Amino acid sequence: MKKHFLIFLLCCSTSFLQAQVQTKTIDAVTDTAGIAPPPKPTDIKAFCDCIAIRETPAATDKEYFEYGFEKRLMDFAGADVTKESRESATAKISKWWDKYKTLFRCNSSTFNVEKGSILKFAIVQGFEPFLETIVGTYQMDINYIDPADNRNVLDYVNDELAKTIKTQGATHPKVNILKEYKQLLENLGCTPSRPVNN
């Protein structure tokens, strides 16, 4: 009787350990599978273009989005606000952005940073709603360093402001515009990564 009982305990212990290992394996797969693949270069180019033209959403998407870039972000992150809660979709976008945000770099004849961040590009294009929406609605980080010039978006605005004052004078119209962008970025929680000279 005692022998059968010991065999029973051994079998139970083995099953429990196997269940524990299986659970940890499933958790690990879930963690790594929670982020969609990185964007393709053609996708990034199209995203920059949609910022430049202030793309509006398709008629079928206007119920859910105010701007075209929102639907693109949803698709990138594998989120679908028509099938899941806004909170769940936002979490996917934020997590996906944290992993791939430095890949979003744009080029333009009017943009003075070669392959500069999409954030700086939005500033140059005068598209404030992009910055307000990605932070306010989708909780995306804008405080990161751009590999193109080792500056974050507020560093860029501060440098442009100082340069404009020096070369054009403090009364130049661009000065007030840059000051407004600086205030906007600070209100959104952005901080300079280095001392400010202006």
CSV table of C-alpha atoms in Angstrom, one decimal:
chain,number,residue,atom,x,y,z
A,1,MET,CA,0.0,0.0,0.0
A,2,LYS,CA,2.8,2.4,1.0
A,3,LYS,CA,4.6,1.6,-2.3
A,4,HIS,CA,1.5,2.4,-4.4
A,5,PHE,CA,1.1,5.7,-2.5
A,6,LEU,CA,4.7,6.7,-3.2
A,7,ILE,CA,4.3,6.0,-6.9
A,8,PHE,CA,1.1,8.1,-6.9
A,9,LEU,CA,3.0,11.0,-5.2
A,10,LEU,CA,5.9,10.7,-7.7
A,11,CYS,CA,3.5,10.8,-10.7
A,12,CYS,CA,1.7,13.9,-9.3
A,13,SER,CA,4.9,15.7,-8.7
A,14,THR,CA,6.1,15.0,-12.3
A,15,SER,CA,2.8,16.2,-13.7
A,16,PHE,CA,3.0,19.3,-11.6
A,17,LEU,CA,6.5,20.1,-12.8
A,18,GLN,CA,5.6,19.5,-16.4
A,19,ALA,CA,2.6,21.8,-16.1
A,20,GLN,CA,4.9,24.5,-14.6
A,21,VAL,CA,7.4,24.2,-17.4
A,22,GLN,CA,4.6,24.3,-20.0
A,23,THR,CA,3.0,27.4,-18.4
A,24,LYS,CA,6.4,29.3,-18.4
A,25,THR,CA,6.9,28.3,-22.1
A,26,ILE,CA,3.5,29.6,-23.0
A,27,ASP,CA,4.1,32.9,-21.1
A,28,ALA,CA,7.4,33.3,-22.9
A,29,VAL,CA,5.8,32.8,-26.3
A,30,THR,CA,3.1,35.3,-25.4
A,31,ASP,CA,5.6,37.9,-24.4
A,32,THR,CA,7.7,37.7,-27.6
A,33,ALA,CA,4.7,37.4,-29.9
A,34,GLY,CA,3.0,40.4,-28.4
A,35,ILE,CA,4.8,42.8,-30.8
A,36,ALA,CA,4.2,42.9,-34.5
A,37,PRO,CA,7.1,42.8,-37.0
A,38,PRO,CA,9.0,46.0,-37.9
A,39,PRO,CA,7.8,48.3,-40.7
A,40,LYS,CA,9.2,47.8,-44.2
A,41,PRO,CA,11.1,50.7,-45.8
A,42,THR,CA,8.3,51.3,-48.2
A,43,ASP,CA,5.8,51.5,-45.2
A,44,ILE,CA,8.0,54.1,-43.5
A,45,LYS,CA,8.2,56.2,-46.7
A,46,ALA,CA,4.4,56.0,-47.0
A,47,PHE,CA,4.0,57.0,-43.4
A,48,CYS,CA,6.3,60.1,-43.9
A,49,ASP,CA,4.2,61.0,-46.9
A,50,CYS,CA,1.0,60.7,-45.0
A,51,ILE,CA,2.3,63.2,-42.4
A,52,ALA,CA,3.4,65.6,-45.2
A,53,ILE,CA,0.0,65.7,-46.8
A,54,ARG,CA,-2.0,65.4,-43.5
A,55,GLU,CA,-3.7,62.3,-44.8
A,56,THR,CA,-7.3,61.9,-43.8
A,57,PRO,CA,-8.8,58.4,-43.0
A,58,ALA,CA,-10.7,56.5,-45.6
A,59,ALA,CA,-14.5,56.9,-45.4
A,60,THR,CA,-14.9,53.5,-43.7
A,61,ASP,CA,-12.4,54.5,-41.0
A,62,LYS,CA,-13.7,58.0,-40.1
A,63,GLU,CA,-15.9,56.6,-37.4
A,64,TYR,CA,-12.7,55.5,-35.5
A,65,PHE,CA,-9.9,57.9,-36.6
A,66,GLU,CA,-9.5,61.6,-37.1
A,67,TYR,CA,-6.2,61.2,-39.1
A,68,GLY,CA,-4.9,58.7,-41.6
A,69,PHE,CA,-1.7,58.0,-39.6
A,70,GLU,CA,-3.8,56.5,-36.8
A,71,LYS,CA,-5.1,53.7,-39.0
A,72,ARG,CA,-1.5,53.1,-40.3
A,73,LEU,CA,-0.2,52.8,-36.7
A,74,MET,CA,-3.0,50.3,-35.9
A,75,ASP,CA,-2.0,48.2,-38.9
A,76,PHE,CA,1.7,48.4,-38.1
A,77,ALA,CA,1.1,47.2,-34.5
A,78,GLY,CA,-1.4,44.5,-35.4
A,79,ALA,CA,-4.2,46.3,-33.5
A,80,ASP,CA,-7.8,46.6,-34.6
A,81,VAL,CA,-10.1,49.0,-32.7
A,82,THR,CA,-13.1,47.4,-34.4
A,83,LYS,CA,-12.4,44.1,-32.7
A,84,GLU,CA,-10.8,45.1,-29.4
A,85,SER,CA,-11.0,47.8,-26.9
A,86,ARG,CA,-9.4,51.2,-27.5
A,87,GLU,CA,-7.2,50.5,-24.4
A,88,SER,CA,-5.9,47.2,-25.8
A,89,ALA,CA,-5.2,48.7,-29.2
A,90,THR,CA,-3.4,51.6,-27.6
A,91,ALA,CA,-1.2,49.3,-25.5
A,92,LYS,CA,-0.2,47.4,-28.6
A,93,ILE,CA,0.7,50.6,-30.5
A,94,SER,CA,2.7,52.0,-27.5
A,95,LYS,CA,4.6,48.7,-27.1
A,96,TRP,CA,5.3,48.4,-30.8
A,97,TRP,CA,6.4,52.0,-31.1
A,98,ASP,CA,8.9,51.6,-28.2
A,99,LYS,CA,10.6,48.9,-30.1
A,100,TYR,CA,10.7,50.4,-33.6
A,101,LYS,CA,10.4,54.2,-33.2
A,102,THR,CA,13.9,55.0,-34.3
A,103,LEU,CA,13.2,53.4,-37.7
A,104,PHE,CA,10.7,56.1,-38.6
A,105,ARG,CA,13.0,58.6,-40.4
A,106,CYS,CA,12.1,60.9,-43.2
A,107,ASN,CA,13.8,62.8,-46.0
A,108,SER,CA,12.6,65.9,-47.7
A,109,SER,CA,14.0,68.9,-49.5
A,110,THR,CA,12.4,71.1,-46.8
A,111,PHE,CA,13.8,69.0,-44.0
A,112,ASN,CA,17.3,70.0,-42.8
A,113,VAL,CA,18.1,66.6,-41.0
A,114,GLU,CA,19.0,63.8,-43.4
A,115,LYS,CA,16.9,60.8,-42.4
A,116,GLY,CA,15.7,62.6,-39.4
A,117,SER,CA,13.0,61.4,-37.0
A,118,ILE,CA,9.4,61.5,-38.0
A,119,LEU,CA,8.8,63.8,-35.0
A,120,LYS,CA,11.1,66.5,-36.3
A,121,PHE,CA,9.7,66.0,-39.8
A,122,ALA,CA,6.2,66.7,-38.4
A,123,ILE,CA,7.5,69.9,-36.8
A,124,VAL,CA,8.9,71.1,-40.2
A,125,GLN,CA,5.6,70.1,-41.9
A,126,GLY,CA,3.7,72.1,-39.3
A,127,PHE,CA,1.6,69.1,-38.3
A,128,GLU,CA,1.1,69.6,-34.6
A,129,PRO,CA,-1.9,67.2,-34.3
A,130,PHE,CA,0.5,64.3,-35.1
A,131,LEU,CA,2.5,65.0,-31.9
A,132,GLU,CA,-0.6,65.8,-29.8
A,133,THR,CA,-2.3,62.6,-31.0
A,134,ILE,CA,0.5,60.1,-30.6
A,135,VAL,CA,1.2,61.3,-27.1
A,136,GLY,CA,-2.3,62.1,-25.9
A,137,THR,CA,-4.3,59.3,-27.5
A,138,TYR,CA,-1.7,56.5,-28.1
A,139,GLN,CA,0.8,57.2,-25.2
A,140,MET,CA,3.8,57.0,-27.6
A,141,ASP,CA,7.2,58.1,-26.4
A,142,ILE,CA,8.6,61.3,-28.1
A,143,ASN,CA,11.5,61.8,-25.7
A,144,TYR,CA,14.0,59.5,-27.5
A,145,ILE,CA,17.3,60.4,-29.2
A,146,ASP,CA,17.3,60.5,-33.0
A,147,PRO,CA,20.2,58.4,-34.4
A,148,ALA,CA,20.5,60.8,-37.3
A,149,ASP,CA,21.9,63.7,-35.2
A,150,ASN,CA,21.9,62.5,-31.6
A,151,ARG,CA,19.2,65.0,-30.6
A,152,ASN,CA,15.6,64.5,-29.4
A,153,VAL,CA,12.8,66.6,-30.9
A,154,LEU,CA,13.0,69.3,-28.3
A,155,ASP,CA,16.8,69.6,-28.7
A,156,TYR,CA,16.1,70.1,-32.4
A,157,VAL,CA,13.6,72.9,-31.8
A,158,ASN,CA,15.8,74.6,-29.2
A,159,ASP,CA,18.7,74.6,-31.7
A,160,GLU,CA,16.6,75.9,-34.5
A,161,LEU,CA,15.3,78.6,-32.2
A,162,ALA,CA,18.8,79.7,-31.2
A,163,LYS,CA,20.0,79.6,-34.8
A,164,THR,CA,17.0,81.7,-36.1
A,165,ILE,CA,17.5,84.3,-33.4
A,166,LYS,CA,21.2,84.6,-34.2
A,167,THR,CA,20.8,84.8,-38.0
A,168,GLN,CA,17.4,86.4,-38.4
A,169,GLY,CA,16.8,88.3,-35.2
A,170,ALA,CA,14.5,87.9,-32.3
A,171,THR,CA,11.6,89.5,-34.1
A,172,HIS,CA,11.6,87.1,-37.1
A,173,PRO,CA,8.2,85.4,-37.5
A,174,LYS,CA,9.8,82.0,-37.3
A,175,VAL,CA,11.0,82.7,-33.7
A,176,ASN,CA,7.4,82.8,-32.4
A,177,ILE,CA,6.5,79.6,-34.3
A,178,LEU,CA,9.5,77.8,-32.8
A,179,LYS,CA,8.6,79.1,-29.4
A,180,GLU,CA,5.1,77.7,-29.8
A,181,TYR,CA,6.5,74.3,-30.8
A,182,LYS,CA,8.9,74.4,-27.8
A,183,GLN,CA,5.9,75.0,-25.5
A,184,LEU,CA,3.9,72.3,-27.1
A,185,LEU,CA,6.6,69.7,-26.7
A,186,GLU,CA,7.2,70.7,-23.1
A,187,ASN,CA,3.4,70.4,-22.4
A,188,LEU,CA,3.6,66.9,-23.9
A,189,GLY,CA,6.3,65.9,-21.5
A,190,CYS,CA,9.4,66.3,-23.7
A,191,THR,CA,12.6,67.4,-22.0
A,192,PRO,CA,15.9,68.4,-23.5
A,193,SER,CA,18.7,65.8,-23.5
A,194,ARG,CA,21.3,68.5,-23.0
A,195,PRO,CA,21.7,72.1,-21.7
A,196,VAL,CA,19.7,74.7,-23.6
A,197,ASN,CA,21.7,77.7,-25.0
A,198,ASN,CA,18.7,79.9,-25.9
